Every structure is written in structure tokens, then in C-alpha cells.
Coordinates of C-alpha atoms and ligand atoms in Angstrom, one line a residue:
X104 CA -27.7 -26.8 -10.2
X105 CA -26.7 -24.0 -12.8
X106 CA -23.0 -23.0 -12.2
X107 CA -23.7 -20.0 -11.0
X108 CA -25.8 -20.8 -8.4
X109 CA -22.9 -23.8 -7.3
X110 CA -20.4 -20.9 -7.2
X111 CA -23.0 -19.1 -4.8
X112 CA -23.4 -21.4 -2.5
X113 CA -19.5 -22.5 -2.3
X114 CA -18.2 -18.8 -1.8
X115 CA -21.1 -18.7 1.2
X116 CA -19.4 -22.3 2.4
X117 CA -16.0 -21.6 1.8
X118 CA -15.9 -18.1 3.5
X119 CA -18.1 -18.2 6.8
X120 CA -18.7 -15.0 8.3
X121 CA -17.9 -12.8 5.5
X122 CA -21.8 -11.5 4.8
X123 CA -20.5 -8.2 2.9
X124 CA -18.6 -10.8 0.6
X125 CA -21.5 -13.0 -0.2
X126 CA -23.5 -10.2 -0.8
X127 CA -21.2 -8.5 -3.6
X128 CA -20.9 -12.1 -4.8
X129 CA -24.7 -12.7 -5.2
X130 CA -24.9 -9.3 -7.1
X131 CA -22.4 -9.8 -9.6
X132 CA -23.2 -13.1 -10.3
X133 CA -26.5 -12.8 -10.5
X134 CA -26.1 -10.5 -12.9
X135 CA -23.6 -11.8 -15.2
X136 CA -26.2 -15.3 -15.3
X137 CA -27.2 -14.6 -18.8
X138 CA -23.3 -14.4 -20.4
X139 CA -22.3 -17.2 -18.3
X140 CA -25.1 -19.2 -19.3
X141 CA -24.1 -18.5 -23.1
X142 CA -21.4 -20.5 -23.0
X143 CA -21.6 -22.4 -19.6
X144 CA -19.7 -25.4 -20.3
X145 CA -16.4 -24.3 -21.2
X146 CA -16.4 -21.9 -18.2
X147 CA -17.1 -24.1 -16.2
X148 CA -13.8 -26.4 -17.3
X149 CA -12.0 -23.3 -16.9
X150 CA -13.2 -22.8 -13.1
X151 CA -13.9 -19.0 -14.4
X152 CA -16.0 -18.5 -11.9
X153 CA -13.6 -20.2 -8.8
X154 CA -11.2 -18.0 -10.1
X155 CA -13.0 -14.7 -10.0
X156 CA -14.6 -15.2 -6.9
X157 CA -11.0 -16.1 -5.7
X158 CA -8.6 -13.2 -4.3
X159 CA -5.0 -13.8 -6.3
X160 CA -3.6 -13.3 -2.9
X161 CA -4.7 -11.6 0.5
X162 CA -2.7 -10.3 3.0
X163 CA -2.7 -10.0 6.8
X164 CA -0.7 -8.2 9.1
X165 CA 0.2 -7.1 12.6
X166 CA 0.9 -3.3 13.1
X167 CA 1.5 -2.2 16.4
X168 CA 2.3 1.8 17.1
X169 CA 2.5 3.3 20.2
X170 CA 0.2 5.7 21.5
X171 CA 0.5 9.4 23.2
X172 CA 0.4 7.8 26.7
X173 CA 3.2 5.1 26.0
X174 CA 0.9 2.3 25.9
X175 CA 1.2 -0.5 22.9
X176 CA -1.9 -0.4 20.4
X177 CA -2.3 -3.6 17.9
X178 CA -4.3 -3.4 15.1
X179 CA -4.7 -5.6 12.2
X180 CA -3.8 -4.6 8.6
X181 CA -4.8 -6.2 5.1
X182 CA -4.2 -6.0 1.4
X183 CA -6.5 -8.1 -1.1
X184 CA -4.9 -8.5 -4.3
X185 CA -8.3 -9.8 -5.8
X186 CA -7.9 -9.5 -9.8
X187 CA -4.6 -8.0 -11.9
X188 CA -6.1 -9.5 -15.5
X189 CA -6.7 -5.7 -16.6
X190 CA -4.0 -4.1 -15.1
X191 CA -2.0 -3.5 -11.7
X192 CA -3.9 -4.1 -8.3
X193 CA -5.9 -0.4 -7.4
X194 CA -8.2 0.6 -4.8
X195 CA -8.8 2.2 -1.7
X196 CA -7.3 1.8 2.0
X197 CA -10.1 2.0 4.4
X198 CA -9.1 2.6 8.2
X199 CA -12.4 1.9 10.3
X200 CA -13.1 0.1 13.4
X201 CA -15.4 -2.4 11.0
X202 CA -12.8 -3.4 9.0
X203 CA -12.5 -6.6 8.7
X204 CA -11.5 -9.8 6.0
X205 CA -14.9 -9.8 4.6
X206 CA -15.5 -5.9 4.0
X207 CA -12.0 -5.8 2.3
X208 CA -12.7 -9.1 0.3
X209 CA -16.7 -6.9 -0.9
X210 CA -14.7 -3.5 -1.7
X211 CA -11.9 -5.6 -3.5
X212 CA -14.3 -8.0 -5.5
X213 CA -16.9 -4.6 -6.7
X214 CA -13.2 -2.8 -7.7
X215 CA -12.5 -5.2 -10.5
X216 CA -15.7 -4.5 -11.9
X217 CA -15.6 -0.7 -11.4
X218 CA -12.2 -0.2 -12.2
X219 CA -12.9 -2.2 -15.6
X220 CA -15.9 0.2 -16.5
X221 CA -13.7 3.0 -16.1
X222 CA -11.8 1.9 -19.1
X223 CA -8.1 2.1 -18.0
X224 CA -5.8 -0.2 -17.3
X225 CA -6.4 -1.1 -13.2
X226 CA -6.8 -4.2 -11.4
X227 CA -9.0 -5.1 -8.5
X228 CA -7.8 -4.4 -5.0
X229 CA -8.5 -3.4 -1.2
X230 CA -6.8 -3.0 1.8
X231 CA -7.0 -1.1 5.5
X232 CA -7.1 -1.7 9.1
X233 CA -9.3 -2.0 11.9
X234 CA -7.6 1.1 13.1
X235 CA -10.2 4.2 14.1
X236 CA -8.1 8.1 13.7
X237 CA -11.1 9.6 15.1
X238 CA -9.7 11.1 18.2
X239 CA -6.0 10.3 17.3
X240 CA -3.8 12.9 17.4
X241 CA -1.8 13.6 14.4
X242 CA 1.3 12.0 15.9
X243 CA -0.9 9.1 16.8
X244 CA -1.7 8.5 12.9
X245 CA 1.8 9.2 11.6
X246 CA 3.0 6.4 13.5
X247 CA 0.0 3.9 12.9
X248 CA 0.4 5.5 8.9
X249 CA 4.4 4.4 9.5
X250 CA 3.9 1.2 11.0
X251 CA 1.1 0.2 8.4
X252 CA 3.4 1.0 5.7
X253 CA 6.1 -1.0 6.7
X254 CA 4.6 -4.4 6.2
X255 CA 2.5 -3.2 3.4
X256 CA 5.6 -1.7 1.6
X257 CA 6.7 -5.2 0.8
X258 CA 4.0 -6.0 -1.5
X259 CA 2.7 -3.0 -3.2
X260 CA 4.8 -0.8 -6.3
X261 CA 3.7 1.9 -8.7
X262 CA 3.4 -1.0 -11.7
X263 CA 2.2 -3.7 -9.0
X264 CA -0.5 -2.9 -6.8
X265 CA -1.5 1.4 -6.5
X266 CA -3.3 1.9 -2.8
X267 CA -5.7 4.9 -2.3
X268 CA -8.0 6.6 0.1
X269 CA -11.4 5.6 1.8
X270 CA -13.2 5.3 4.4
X271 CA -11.1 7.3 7.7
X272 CA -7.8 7.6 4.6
X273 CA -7.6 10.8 3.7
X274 CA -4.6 13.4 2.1
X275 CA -3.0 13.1 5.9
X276 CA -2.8 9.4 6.1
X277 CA -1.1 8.9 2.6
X278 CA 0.7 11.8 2.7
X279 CA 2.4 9.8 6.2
X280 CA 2.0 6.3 4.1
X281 CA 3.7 7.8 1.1
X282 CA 6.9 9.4 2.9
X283 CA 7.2 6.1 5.0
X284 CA 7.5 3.8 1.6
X285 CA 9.7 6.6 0.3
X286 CA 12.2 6.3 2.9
X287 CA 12.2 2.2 2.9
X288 CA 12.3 1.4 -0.5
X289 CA 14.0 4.5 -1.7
X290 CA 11.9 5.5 -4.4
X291 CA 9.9 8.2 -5.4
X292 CA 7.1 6.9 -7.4
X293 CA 3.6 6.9 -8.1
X294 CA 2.8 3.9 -5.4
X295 CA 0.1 5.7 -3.9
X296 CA -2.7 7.9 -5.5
X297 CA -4.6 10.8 -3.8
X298 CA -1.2 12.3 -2.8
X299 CA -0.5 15.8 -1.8
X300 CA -0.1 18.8 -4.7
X301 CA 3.5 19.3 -3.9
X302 CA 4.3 15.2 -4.4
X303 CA 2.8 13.9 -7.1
X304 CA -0.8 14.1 -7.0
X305 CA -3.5 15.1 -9.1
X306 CA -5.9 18.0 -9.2
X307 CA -9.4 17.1 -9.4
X308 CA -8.3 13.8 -7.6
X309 CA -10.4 14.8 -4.2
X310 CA -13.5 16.4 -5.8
X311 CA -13.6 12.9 -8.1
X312 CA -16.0 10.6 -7.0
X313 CA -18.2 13.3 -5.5
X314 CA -18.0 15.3 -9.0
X315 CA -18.2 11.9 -11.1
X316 CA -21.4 11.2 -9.3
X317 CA -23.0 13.9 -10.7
X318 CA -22.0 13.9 -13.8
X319 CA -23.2 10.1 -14.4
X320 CA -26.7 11.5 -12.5
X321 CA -27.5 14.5 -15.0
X322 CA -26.1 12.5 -18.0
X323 CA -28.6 9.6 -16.9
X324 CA -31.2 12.7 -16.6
X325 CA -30.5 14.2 -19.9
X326 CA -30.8 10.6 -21.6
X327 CA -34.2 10.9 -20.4
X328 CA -35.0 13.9 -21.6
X329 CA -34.6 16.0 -18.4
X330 CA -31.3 17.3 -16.2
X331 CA -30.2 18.2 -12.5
X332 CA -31.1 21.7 -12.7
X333 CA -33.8 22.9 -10.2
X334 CA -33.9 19.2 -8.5
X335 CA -34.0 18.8 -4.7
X336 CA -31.4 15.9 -3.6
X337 CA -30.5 14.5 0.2
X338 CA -27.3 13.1 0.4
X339 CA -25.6 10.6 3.7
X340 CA -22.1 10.8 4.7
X341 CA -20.4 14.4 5.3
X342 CA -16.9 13.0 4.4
X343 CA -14.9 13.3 1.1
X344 CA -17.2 11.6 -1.3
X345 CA -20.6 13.3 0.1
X346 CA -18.9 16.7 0.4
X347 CA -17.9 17.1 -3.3
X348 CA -21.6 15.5 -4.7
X349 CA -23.3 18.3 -2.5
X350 CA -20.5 21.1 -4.4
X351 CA -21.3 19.4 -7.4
X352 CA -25.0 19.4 -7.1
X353 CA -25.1 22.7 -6.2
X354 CA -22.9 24.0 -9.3
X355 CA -25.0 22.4 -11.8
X356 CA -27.9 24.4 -10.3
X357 CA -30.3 21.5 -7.3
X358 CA -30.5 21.8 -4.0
X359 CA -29.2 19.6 -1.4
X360 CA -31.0 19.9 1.9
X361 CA -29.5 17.0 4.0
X362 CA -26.4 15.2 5.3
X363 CA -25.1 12.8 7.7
X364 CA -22.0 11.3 10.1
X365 CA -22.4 8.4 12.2
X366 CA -24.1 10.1 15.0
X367 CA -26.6 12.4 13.3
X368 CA -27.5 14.5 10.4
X369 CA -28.7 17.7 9.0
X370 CA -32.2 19.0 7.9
X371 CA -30.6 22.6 5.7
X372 CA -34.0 23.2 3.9
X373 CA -32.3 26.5 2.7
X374 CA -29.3 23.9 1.2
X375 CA -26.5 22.6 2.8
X376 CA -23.9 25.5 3.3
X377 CA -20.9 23.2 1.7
X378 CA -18.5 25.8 2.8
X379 CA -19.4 25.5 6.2
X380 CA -19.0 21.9 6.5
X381 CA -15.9 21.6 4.6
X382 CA -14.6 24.0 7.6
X383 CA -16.2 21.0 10.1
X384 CA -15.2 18.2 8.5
X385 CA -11.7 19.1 6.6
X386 CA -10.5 21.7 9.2
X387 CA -12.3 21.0 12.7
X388 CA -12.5 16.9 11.8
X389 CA -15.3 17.7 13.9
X390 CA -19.0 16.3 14.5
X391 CA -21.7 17.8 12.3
X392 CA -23.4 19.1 15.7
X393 CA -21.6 21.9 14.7
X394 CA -23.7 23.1 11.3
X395 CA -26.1 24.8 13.7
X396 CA -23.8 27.1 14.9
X397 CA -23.3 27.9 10.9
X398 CA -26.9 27.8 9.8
X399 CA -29.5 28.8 12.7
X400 CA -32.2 27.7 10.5
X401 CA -30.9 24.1 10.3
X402 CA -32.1 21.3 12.1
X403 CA -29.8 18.8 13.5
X404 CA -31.1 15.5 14.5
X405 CA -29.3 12.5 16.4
X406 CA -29.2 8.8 14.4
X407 CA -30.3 7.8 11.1
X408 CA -33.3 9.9 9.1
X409 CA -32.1 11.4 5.7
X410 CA -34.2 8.8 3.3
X411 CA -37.2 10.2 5.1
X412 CA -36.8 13.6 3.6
X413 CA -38.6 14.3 -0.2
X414 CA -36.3 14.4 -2.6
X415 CA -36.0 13.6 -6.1
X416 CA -32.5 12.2 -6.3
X417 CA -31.1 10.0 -3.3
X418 CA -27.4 9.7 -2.9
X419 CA -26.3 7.7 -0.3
X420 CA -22.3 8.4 0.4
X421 CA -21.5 7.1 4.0
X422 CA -20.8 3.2 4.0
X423 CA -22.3 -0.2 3.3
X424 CA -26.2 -0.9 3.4
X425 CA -26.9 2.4 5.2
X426 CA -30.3 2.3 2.7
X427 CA -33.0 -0.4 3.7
X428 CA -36.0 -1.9 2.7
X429 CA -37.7 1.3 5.3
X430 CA -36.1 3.7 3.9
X431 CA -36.7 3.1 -0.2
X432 CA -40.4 2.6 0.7
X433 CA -40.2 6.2 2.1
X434 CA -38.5 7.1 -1.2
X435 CA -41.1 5.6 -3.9
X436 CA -43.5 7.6 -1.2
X437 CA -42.1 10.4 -1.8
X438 CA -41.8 10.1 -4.9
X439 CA -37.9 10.2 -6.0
X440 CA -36.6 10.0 -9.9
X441 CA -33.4 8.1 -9.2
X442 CA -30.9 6.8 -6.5
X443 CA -27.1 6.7 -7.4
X444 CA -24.7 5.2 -4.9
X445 CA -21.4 7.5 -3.9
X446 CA -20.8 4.9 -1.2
X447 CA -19.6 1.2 -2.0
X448 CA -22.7 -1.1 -1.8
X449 CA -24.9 1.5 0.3
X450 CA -28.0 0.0 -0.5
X451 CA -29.7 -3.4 0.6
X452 CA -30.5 -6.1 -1.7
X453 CA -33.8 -5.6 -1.0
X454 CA -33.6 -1.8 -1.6
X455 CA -32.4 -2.1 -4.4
X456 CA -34.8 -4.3 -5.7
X457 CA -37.8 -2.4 -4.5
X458 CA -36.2 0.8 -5.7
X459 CA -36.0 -0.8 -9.3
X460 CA -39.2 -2.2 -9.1
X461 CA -41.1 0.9 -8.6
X462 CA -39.5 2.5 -11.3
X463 CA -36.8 4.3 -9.6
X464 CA -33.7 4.6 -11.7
X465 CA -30.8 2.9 -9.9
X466 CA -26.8 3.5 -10.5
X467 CA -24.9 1.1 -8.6
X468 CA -21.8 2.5 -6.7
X469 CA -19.6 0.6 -9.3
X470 CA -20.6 2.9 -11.4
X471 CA -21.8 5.6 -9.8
X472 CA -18.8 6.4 -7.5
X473 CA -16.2 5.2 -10.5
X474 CA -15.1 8.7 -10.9
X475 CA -12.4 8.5 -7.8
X476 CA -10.7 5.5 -8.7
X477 CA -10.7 6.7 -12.3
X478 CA -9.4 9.8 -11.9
X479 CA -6.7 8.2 -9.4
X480 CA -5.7 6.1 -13.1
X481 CA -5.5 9.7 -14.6
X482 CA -2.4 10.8 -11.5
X483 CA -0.6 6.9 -11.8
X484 CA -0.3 8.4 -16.2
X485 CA 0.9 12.4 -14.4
X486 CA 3.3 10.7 -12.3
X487 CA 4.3 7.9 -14.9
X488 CA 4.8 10.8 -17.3
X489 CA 6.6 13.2 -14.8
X490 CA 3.6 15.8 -15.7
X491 CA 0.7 17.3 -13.8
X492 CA -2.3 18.7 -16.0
X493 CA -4.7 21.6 -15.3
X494 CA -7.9 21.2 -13.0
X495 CA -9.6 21.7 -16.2
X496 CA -8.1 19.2 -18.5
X497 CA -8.4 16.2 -15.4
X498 CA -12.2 17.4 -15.2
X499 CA -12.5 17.4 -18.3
X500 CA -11.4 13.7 -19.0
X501 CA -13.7 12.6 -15.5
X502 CA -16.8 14.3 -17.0
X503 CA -15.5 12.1 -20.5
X504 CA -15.6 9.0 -18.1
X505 CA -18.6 9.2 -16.6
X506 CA -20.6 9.7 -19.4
X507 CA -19.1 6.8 -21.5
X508 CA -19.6 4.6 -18.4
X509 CA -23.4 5.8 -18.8
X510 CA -23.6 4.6 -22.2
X511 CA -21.4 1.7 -21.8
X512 CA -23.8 0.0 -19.2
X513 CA -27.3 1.3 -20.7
X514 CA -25.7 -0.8 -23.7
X515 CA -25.2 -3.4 -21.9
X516 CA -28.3 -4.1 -20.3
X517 CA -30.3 -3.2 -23.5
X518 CA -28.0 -5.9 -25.6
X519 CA -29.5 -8.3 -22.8
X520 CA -32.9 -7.4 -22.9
X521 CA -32.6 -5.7 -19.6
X522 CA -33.0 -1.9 -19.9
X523 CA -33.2 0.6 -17.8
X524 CA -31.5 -2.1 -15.1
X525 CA -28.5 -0.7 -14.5
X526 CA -27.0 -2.9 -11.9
X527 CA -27.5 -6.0 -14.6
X528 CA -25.8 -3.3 -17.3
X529 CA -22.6 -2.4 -15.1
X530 CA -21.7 -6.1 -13.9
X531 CA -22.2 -7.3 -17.5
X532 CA -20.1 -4.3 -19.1
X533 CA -17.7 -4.3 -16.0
X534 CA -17.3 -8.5 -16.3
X535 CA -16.6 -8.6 -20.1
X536 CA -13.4 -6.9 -20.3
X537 CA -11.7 -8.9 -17.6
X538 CA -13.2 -12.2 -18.9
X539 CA -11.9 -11.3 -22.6
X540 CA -8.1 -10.2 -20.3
X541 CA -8.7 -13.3 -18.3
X542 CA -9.7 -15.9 -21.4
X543 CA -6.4 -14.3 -23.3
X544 CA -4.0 -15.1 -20.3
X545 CA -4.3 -18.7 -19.6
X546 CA -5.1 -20.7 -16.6
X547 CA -3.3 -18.2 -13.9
Ligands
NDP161 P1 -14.8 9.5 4.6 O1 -14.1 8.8 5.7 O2 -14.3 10.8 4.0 O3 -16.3 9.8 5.0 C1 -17.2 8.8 5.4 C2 -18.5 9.4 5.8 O4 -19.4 8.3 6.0 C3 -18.4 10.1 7.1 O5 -19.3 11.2 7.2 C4 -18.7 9.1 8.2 O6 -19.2 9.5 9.4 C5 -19.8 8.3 7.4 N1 -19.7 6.9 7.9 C6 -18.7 6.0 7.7 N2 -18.9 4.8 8.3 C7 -20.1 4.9 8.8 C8 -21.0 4.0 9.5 N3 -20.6 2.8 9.7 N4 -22.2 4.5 9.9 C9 -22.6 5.7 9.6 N5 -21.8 6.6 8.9 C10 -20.6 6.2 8.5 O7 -15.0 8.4 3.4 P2 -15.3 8.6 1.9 O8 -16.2 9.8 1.7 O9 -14.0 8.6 1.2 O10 -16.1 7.3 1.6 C11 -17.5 7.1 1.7 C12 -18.0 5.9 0.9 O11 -17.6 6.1 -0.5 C13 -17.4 4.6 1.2 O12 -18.3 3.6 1.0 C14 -16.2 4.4 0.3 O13 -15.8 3.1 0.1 C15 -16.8 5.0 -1.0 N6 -15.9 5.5 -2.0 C16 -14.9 6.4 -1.8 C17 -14.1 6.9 -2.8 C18 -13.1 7.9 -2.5 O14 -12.5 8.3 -3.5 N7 -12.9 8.4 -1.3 C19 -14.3 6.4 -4.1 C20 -15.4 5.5 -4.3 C21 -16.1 5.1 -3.3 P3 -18.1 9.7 10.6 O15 -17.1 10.7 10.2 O16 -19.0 10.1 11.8 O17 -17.6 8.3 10.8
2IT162 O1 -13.8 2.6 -3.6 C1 -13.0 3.3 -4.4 O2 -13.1 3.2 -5.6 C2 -11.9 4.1 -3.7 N1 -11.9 4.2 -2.5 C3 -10.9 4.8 -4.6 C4 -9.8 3.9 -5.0 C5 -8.7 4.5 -5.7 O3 -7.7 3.8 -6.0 O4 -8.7 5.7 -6.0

């Protein structure tokens, strides 16, 4: 049996129940087959492979809070401290009643790679909580937020390990997190990223990953010989990501008629009114049954339906395989150019591949949605430097990320014989740096 295919089938032993995990696994490995197999024999002495797969340490944690009524809740937090051969441990907090081992141990295993192609100096990490805020009043997340950060304070530091948002973590929750580190460790420092204005964080840092996204689609488009402008795109998730790819879009000139929250989404064939849901979403925090009452002419439709909508660019922004094998048929039907993932691992295995195989061009989400982590880099050097830059100048440097990451894994899978594959491009590009960090530091 090749080695990759023994460290498969040991991280499926070794970690029962973590399918999310196998599955980010399987795609990186996969992918990086052809530069392991290049020199297979001394990686394999080196475990390489056991130790990437291999958080460097995970945490788990109690963190009870007290709700409005008096009563006791429990949740469960975690940090994964998966890889710190390029840098300190960085990456998102997610706060979802999902969350679980596994879906920290997928998000923390694709941030190594992604925070690698980005080209600054971050490590691989993920953390959160089974916690939901939906519904929560704000006192009810301040003292989750507190009691979260109390644990977590012990293991994180602005050279050490950097949390962010995700999933249900917003400017609220790490504002909260932020001031409750503050006041244990007594230091003012860069610890988190995606603060607030007025403490240390960036501009640009909440349009990133949305804006990022679609700067690496048009530069893909432009490559081959044609741009955003005038496209029609359908987009999932209404949350931060989603809402900054539809303002994006819609700058650089397409139309985005659709979007989505875990109960329903939205049919705007006029184009999604982005001022209007940034009123629902940011303001309200409320369900997008509301558009209607924005957009008469809207249709608003209960469960899952976006993908069945023609469109020539797909970008799915909501959560983990939310894009089946059902829904990329409907694509190729209808015809789309390209599918980028805003969303960590939106898209099935077997999506994926039938996307690619019908000629669809495919930007995984370590790539695609690179632009929020990297631009979270970009406030750790404001704070580290005691500066903030212009809107301009951070969106300036994004815009320079995103393209390089373009050309950095189109590189990569044409060196391989792979091109156009862009998943094979952005696990090989994403890989080598950390092996070359990892070769240079010993066994550790
Ligand atoms: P938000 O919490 O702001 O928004 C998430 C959106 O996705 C909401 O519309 C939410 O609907 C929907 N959603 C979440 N979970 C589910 C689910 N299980 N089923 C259906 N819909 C769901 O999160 P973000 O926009 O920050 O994150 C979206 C994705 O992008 C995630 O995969 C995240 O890991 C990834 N990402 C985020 C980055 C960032 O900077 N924020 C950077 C890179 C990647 P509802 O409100 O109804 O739950
Ligand atoms: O998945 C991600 O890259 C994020 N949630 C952003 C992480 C960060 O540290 O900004």
C-alpha cells in the first residue's frame, strides 16, 4: 500500500466519527500524491505525513454561563492548534450547534494549507463551541463570549495562536472575547483579529473574504480571456462572507439573483438588494423571510434551492457540503462557467468531481475564501506596528493576494501536469511551503 493511501486509512481508524476530518484528509492527500510519491521513502522515515495529519495540540473545555432566566447552560469549547511550522496558530472561532471535534479538526487541517497560499507568516488553527447566539440576547453572549475566554485565554497570545471570526462569530462576539482577555491577562494586543475600529482592527477586514472571492473569480476570468462583468451569479449563505461576494459582485458590474439562511432563500431576479439584507442580517439578525417586505418582486422559498437557479458563476458561502452531487448536475445543465467556494469545504467530493469533470472551473475554498484570513495577517502587522492603513491601501494589498494566489496554484497544477485542476494546484502550492518550514525544523 502507497503511504498515502496507509495514512488514509489510519486517520479514518484513528479518529472515528470525525467524517468532516476524513474528508479534508482524503482531499489534501490525494492531492499532494504526486510530490509525496517523488520522494516517498524519506517521508515516510520522517512520519511527514503522521505529523501533518496530527493536530500539535487540541483543546477541550467546559464553559458554563448563565442564562436570562437564572438557569445554568454548558457548552463545550475547543482550540486545535493543528500546524505552527509557518508561523503562529490563526483561524476562525465558529459558534454553531454543529460544532463539534471533527468540524474543528476539517477547518483547522484546510487553514494550514490556506493560510500558507496566502503567503504570510500564519499557522494552522480552529476553534469554537457548540454554543448557538441565535436567539440569545446580547447579555446572554457577553457572558458565554466571557466564560469562553477564560479557559481559552490560557493558551492563545498575539505571537502564539491569533483566533478570528466564523460561522455565528461576528464583531460582537470578539469585541466581548477581546475585552474579557484584556482584563485577565492585562494586555492590549493583537490576540484576536476582526476587532472593532476603535480597538485595533482593520478596515477591509469584514468585506475580506467576500471581496477576495471575487477578485480570485474575475482574475481566473480574465486569465481566460473573459471577466465578471455582465455575468449572472447565485450565491448561499446571507451572513458575512455571502454578503460582501454579492457587494463585490455587484461593483464589478454581474448580477446576483439569489441567497440563502438555514431555513430558506431568495429568488431577486431584479438582483439581490445588498442594502436591504445587510439591514436584515447585520441590524435585525433577523430571518431572510424578511427580503419580501424589501423587494415585492422577490420570491422567497422555504429549504434548500439556489443551485437550481441558471447562473454562470456558483458561489456557495453558507457551511460544509451544502453543494451535492444534485445540485452540480443542475449546474453543468444549466450551463455555469465556474464554481468558487466562499464557504470552507461547501461542496461534496463528488461535486466537486463532477463539476471538474464537465469542464466547470473549480476554486476550492482554500483558495477561494483566503482573502479573510489573509487580510486578518494584514491587522496582526497594523496592530504589531501600532498603525492602521487606509481602506484603500488594505484592499489594495487583498486584491495583490488574490491574484498571486491565482497564479501561484495555476503554477502549480501546470508544473504537475494537472492544469486547469485547481484543487490539485492549491494543496500542492499550499503543502510545499510548510513541508520546506517543516523539513528545515526537525523532528517536532
Ligand atoms: P455567518 O455566521 O456570518 O453566516 C453563515 C451563513 O451560512 C448564514 O446565512 C447561515 O444561516 C448559513 N448557514 C450556516 N450554517 C448553516 C447550515 N448548517 N445550513 C444552512 N445554512 C447555514 O458565517 P460566515 O459568513 O463568516 O461563514 C460562512 C462560511 O465561510 C463558513 O464555511 C466559514 O467557515 C467560511 N469562511 C468564513 C470566513 C470569514 O472571514 N468569516 C473566512 C473564510 C471562510 P443562518 O443564519 O440561518 O444560520
Ligand atoms: O476560515 C477562515 O479562514 C476564517 N474563518 C478566517 C480566519 C481568520 O483568522 O481570519
Amino acid at each position: 500500500m502507497s503511504y498515502v493511501d496507509q495514512i488514509i486509512s489510519q486517520v479514518t481508524e484513528k479518529n472515528p466519527a470525525e467524517p468532516e476530518f476524513h474528508q479534508a484528509v482524503r482531499e489534501v492527500l490525494e492531492s499532494i500524491r504526486p510530490v509525496i510519491e517523488q520522494n516517498e521513502e524519506k517521508f515516510k522515515k520522517d512520519a511527514l505525513l503522521e505529523r501533518l495529519t496530527n493536530p500539535e495540540r487540541q483543546i477541550k473545555f467546559r464553559v458554563p454561563w448563565v442564562d436570562d432566566n437564572g438557569n445554568v447552560q454548558v457548552n463545550t469549547g475547543y482550540r486545535v492548534q493543528f500546524n505552527s511550522a509557518i508561523g503562529p496558530y490563526k483561524g476562525g472561532l465558529r459558534l454553531h450547534p454543529s460544532v463539534n471535534l471533527g468540524i474543528i479538526k476539517f477547518l483547522g487541517f484546510e487553514q494550514i494549507f490556506k493560510n500558507s497560499l496566502t503567503g504570510l507568516p500564519i499557522g494552522g488553527g480552529k476553534g469554537g463551541s457548540d454554543f448557538d447566539p441565535k436567539g440569545k440576547s446580547d447579555r446572554e453572549v457577553m457572558a458565554f463570549c466571557q466564560s469562553f475566554m477564560t479557559e481559552l485565554s490560557k493558551y492563545i497570545g498575539a505571537d502564539t495562536d491569533v483566533p478570528a471570526g466564523d460561522i455565528g462569530t461576528g464583531a460582537r462576539e470578539i469585541g466581548f472575547m477581546f475585552g474579557q482577555y484584556k482584563r485577565l491577562r492585562g494586555v492590549f494586543e493583537g490576540v484576536l483579529t476582526g476587532k472593532g475600529l476603535s480597538f485595533g482592527g482593520s478596515l477591509a477586514r469584514t468585506e475580506a473574504t467576500g471581496y477576495g472571492l471575487l477578485y480570485i473569480v474575475d482574475e481566473l476570468l480574465r486569465s481566460h480571456g473573459g471577466d465578471i462583468k455582465g455575468k449572472t451569479v447565485v450565491v448561499s449563505g446571507a451572513g458575512n462572507v455571502a454578503i460582501y461576494a454579492i457587494e463585490k459582485a455587484q461593483q464589478l458590474g454581474a448580477k446576483v439573483v439569489t441567497c440563502s439562511d438555514s431555513t430558506g432563500w431568495v429568488y431577486d431576479p431584479d438582483g439581490i438588494d445588498v442594502a436591504a439584507l445587510k439591514e436584515i442580517k447585520e441590524v435585525k439578525r433577523a430571518r431572510l423571510t424578511e427580503y419580501k417586505n424589501y423587494r415585492p418582486n422577490s420570491e422567497y422559498h422555504e429549504g434548500r434551492g439556489v443551485w437550481q437557479i441558471k447562473a454562470d458563476i456558483a458561489l456557495p458561502c453558507a457551511t460544509q457540503n451544502e453543494l451535492g452531487i444534485e445540485d452540480a448536475k443542475a449546474l453543468v445543465a444549466n450551463k455555469v462557467i465556474a464554481v468558487a467556494e466562499g464557504a470552507n469545504m461547501p461542496t461534496t467530493e463528488e461535486a466537486t468531481k463532477y463539476l471538474q469533470d464537465n469542464g466547470v472551473f473549480f476554486i476550492p475554498g482554500k483558495a477561494a475564501n483566503a482573502g479573510g484570513v489573509a487580510t486578518s495577517a494584514l491587522e496582526m502587522s497594523q496592530n504589531s506596528e501600532r498603525l492602521s492603513w487606509s481602506f484603500e491601501e488594505v484592499d489594495k494589498q487583498l486584491k495583490g493576494i488574490m491574484e498571486g494566489i491565482y497564479h501561484n496554484i495555476d503554477d502549480a497544477a501546470k508544473r504537475y501536469g494537472y492544469e486547469d485542476n485547481f484543487v490539485v494546484g492549491a494543496n500542492i502550492a499550499g503543502f510545499e511551503k510548510v513541508l520546506d518550514a517543516m523539513n528545515a525544523q526537525g523532528i517536532v
